[in-house]
Short mmCIF file of C-alpha atoms in Angstrom, two decimals:
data_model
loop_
_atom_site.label_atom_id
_atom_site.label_comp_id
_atom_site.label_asym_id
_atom_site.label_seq_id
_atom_site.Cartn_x
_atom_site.Cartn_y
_atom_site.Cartn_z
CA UNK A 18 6.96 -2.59 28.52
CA UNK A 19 7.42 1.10 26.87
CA UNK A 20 7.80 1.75 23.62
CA UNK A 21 9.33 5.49 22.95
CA UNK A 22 8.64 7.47 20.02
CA UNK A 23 10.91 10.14 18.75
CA UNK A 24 10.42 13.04 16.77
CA UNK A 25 13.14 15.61 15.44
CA UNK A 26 11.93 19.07 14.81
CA UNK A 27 13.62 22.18 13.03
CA UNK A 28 12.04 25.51 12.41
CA UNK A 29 13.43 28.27 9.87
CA UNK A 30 12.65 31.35 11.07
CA UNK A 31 9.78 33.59 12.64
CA UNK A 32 5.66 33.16 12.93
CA UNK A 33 5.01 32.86 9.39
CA UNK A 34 7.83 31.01 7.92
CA UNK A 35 8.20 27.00 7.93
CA UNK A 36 9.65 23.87 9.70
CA UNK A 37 10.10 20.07 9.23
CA UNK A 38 9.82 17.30 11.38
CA UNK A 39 10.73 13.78 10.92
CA UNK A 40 8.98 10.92 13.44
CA UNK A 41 10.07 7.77 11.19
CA UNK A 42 7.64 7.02 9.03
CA UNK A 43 6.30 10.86 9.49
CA UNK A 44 8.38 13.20 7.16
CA UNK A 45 6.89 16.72 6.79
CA UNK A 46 6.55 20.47 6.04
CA UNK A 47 5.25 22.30 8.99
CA UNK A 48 3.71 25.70 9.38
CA UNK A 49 0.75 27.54 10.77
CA UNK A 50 -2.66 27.06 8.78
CA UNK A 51 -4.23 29.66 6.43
CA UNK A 52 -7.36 29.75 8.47
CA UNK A 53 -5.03 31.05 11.60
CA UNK A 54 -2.89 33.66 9.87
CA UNK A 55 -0.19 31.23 8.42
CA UNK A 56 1.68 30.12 5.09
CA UNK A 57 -0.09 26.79 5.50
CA UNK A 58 2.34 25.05 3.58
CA UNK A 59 2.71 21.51 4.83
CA UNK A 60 0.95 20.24 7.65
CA UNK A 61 0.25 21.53 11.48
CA UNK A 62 -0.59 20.66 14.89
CA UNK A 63 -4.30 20.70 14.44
CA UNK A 64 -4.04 18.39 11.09
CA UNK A 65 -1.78 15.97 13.34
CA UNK A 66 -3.72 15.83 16.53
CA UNK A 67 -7.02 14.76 13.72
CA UNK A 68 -4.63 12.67 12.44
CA UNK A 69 -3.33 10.61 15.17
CA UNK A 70 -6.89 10.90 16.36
CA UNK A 71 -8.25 9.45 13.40
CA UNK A 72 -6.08 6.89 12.45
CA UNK A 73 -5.84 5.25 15.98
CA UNK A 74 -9.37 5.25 16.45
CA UNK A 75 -9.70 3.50 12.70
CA UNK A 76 -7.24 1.40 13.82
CA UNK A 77 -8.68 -0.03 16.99
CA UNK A 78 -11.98 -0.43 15.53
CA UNK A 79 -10.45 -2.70 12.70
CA UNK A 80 -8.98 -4.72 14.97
CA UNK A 81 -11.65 -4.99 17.39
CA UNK A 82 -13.80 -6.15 14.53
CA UNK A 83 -11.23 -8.83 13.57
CA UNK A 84 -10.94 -9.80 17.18
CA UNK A 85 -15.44 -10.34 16.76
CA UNK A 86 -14.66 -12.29 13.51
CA UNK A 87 -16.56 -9.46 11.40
CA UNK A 88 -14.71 -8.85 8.67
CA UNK A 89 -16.20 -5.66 7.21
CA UNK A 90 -16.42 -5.13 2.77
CA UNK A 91 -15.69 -1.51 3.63
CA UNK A 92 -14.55 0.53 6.25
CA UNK A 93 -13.86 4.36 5.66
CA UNK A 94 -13.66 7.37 8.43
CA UNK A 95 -14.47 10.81 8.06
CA UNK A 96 -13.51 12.86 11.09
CA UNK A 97 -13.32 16.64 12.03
CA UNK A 98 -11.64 18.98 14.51
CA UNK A 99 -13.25 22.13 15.56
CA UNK A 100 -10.88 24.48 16.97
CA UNK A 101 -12.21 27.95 18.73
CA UNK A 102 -10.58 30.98 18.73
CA UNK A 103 -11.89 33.85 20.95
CA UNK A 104 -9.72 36.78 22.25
CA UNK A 105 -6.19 35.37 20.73
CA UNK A 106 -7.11 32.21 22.66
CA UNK A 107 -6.65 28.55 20.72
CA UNK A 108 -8.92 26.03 21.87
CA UNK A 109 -9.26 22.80 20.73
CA UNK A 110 -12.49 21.86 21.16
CA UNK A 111 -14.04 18.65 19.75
CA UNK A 112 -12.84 16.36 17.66
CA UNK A 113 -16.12 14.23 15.34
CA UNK A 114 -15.66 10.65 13.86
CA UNK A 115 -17.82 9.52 11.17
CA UNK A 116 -16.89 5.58 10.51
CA UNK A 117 -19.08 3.98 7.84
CA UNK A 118 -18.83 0.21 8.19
CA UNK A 119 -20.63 -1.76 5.52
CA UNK A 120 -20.73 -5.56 6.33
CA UNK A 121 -20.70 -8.57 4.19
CA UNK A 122 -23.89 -9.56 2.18
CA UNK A 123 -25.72 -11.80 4.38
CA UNK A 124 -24.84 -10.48 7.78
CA UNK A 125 -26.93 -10.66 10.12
CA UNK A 126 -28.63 -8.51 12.87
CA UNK A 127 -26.13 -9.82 15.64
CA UNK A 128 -23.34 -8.62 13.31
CA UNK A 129 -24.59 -5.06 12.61
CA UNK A 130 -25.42 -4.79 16.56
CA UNK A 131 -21.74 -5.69 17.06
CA UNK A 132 -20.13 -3.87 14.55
CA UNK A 133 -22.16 -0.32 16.18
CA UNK A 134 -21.31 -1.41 19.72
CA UNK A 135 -17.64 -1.50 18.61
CA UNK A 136 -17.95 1.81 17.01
CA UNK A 137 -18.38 3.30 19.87
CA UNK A 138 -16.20 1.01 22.01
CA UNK A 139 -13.09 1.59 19.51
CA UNK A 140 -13.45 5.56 20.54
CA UNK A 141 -13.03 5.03 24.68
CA UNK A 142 -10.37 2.34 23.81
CA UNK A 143 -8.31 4.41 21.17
CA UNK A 144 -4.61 5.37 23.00
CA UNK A 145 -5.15 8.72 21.84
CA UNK A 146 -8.68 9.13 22.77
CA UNK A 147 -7.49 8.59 26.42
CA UNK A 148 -5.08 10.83 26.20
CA UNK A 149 -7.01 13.79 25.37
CA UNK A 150 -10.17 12.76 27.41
CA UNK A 151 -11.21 15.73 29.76
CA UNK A 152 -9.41 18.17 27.27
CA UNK A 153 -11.19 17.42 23.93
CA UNK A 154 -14.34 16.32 23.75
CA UNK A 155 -14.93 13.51 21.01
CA UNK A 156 -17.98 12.29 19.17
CA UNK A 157 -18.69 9.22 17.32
CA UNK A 158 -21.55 8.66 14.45
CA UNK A 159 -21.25 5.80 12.84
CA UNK A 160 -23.07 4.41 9.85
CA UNK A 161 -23.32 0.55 9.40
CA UNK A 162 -24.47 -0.97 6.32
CA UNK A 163 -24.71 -4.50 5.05
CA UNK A 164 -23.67 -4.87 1.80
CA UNK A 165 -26.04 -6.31 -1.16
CA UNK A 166 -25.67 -9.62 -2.26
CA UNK A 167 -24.17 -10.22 -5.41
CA UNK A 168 -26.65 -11.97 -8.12
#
């Protein structure tokens, strides 16, 4: 089964001016970032690509945690993108995810092996992950806590 995706895109201008796109349930400004010479009003294809990165590897690790019955108190992501510029040249190079995962009071060791393994696991099973693999490298540090109990 395929599931399409659509995206409708319109640009106003040159270089430095600003588009929109709408993708559904993404409706945005669109322009090239301060830190490369734009406006950097909206968002851009390196906020996007972090985003969509982000968001579908936070997504398959919640759900491979439900699927492990570990229902985490907290989980939060910080990630990064690092893109390289030499000689007019845009790379994308690496893309970092920081998850923090703090577990229920009480869990135990099992649980906070788990919960790491599938840290990592959610990264080479993320859609998006895959389809960037060999292009832009990725990097995972989680932190796993265990919550204090409650007195």
């Amino acid at each position: 089964m395929k599931h399409p995706f659509h995206l409708k895109a319109v640009w106003n201008g040159g270089r430095n001016d600003e588009g929109h796109i709408d993708a559904g349930g993404l409706q945005t400004v669109i322009s090239i970032p301060q830190e490369m010479g734009g406006p950097g009003t909206g968002t851009n294809p390196d906020e996007m690509l972090l985003g969509a990165a982000a968001t579908c590897y936070l997504i398959t690790l919640a759900a491979m945690l439900e699927r492990s019955d570990i229902v985490p108190q907290e989980l939060t992501l910080a990630s990064e993108a690092i893109v390289d510029v030499t000689n007019n040249v845009f790379t994308y190079e690496k893309i970092v995810h920081t998850p923090r995962i703090v577990l229920q009071a009480g869990a135990s060791a099992v649980e906070l092996k788990m919960a790491e393994r599938l840290a990592y696991k959610a990264e080479e099973s993320c859609m998006i992950s895959r389809a960037v693999a060999g292009n832009v490298s990725i990097e995972t540090f989680p932190a796993i806590e265990v919550a204090e109990a409650q007195h």
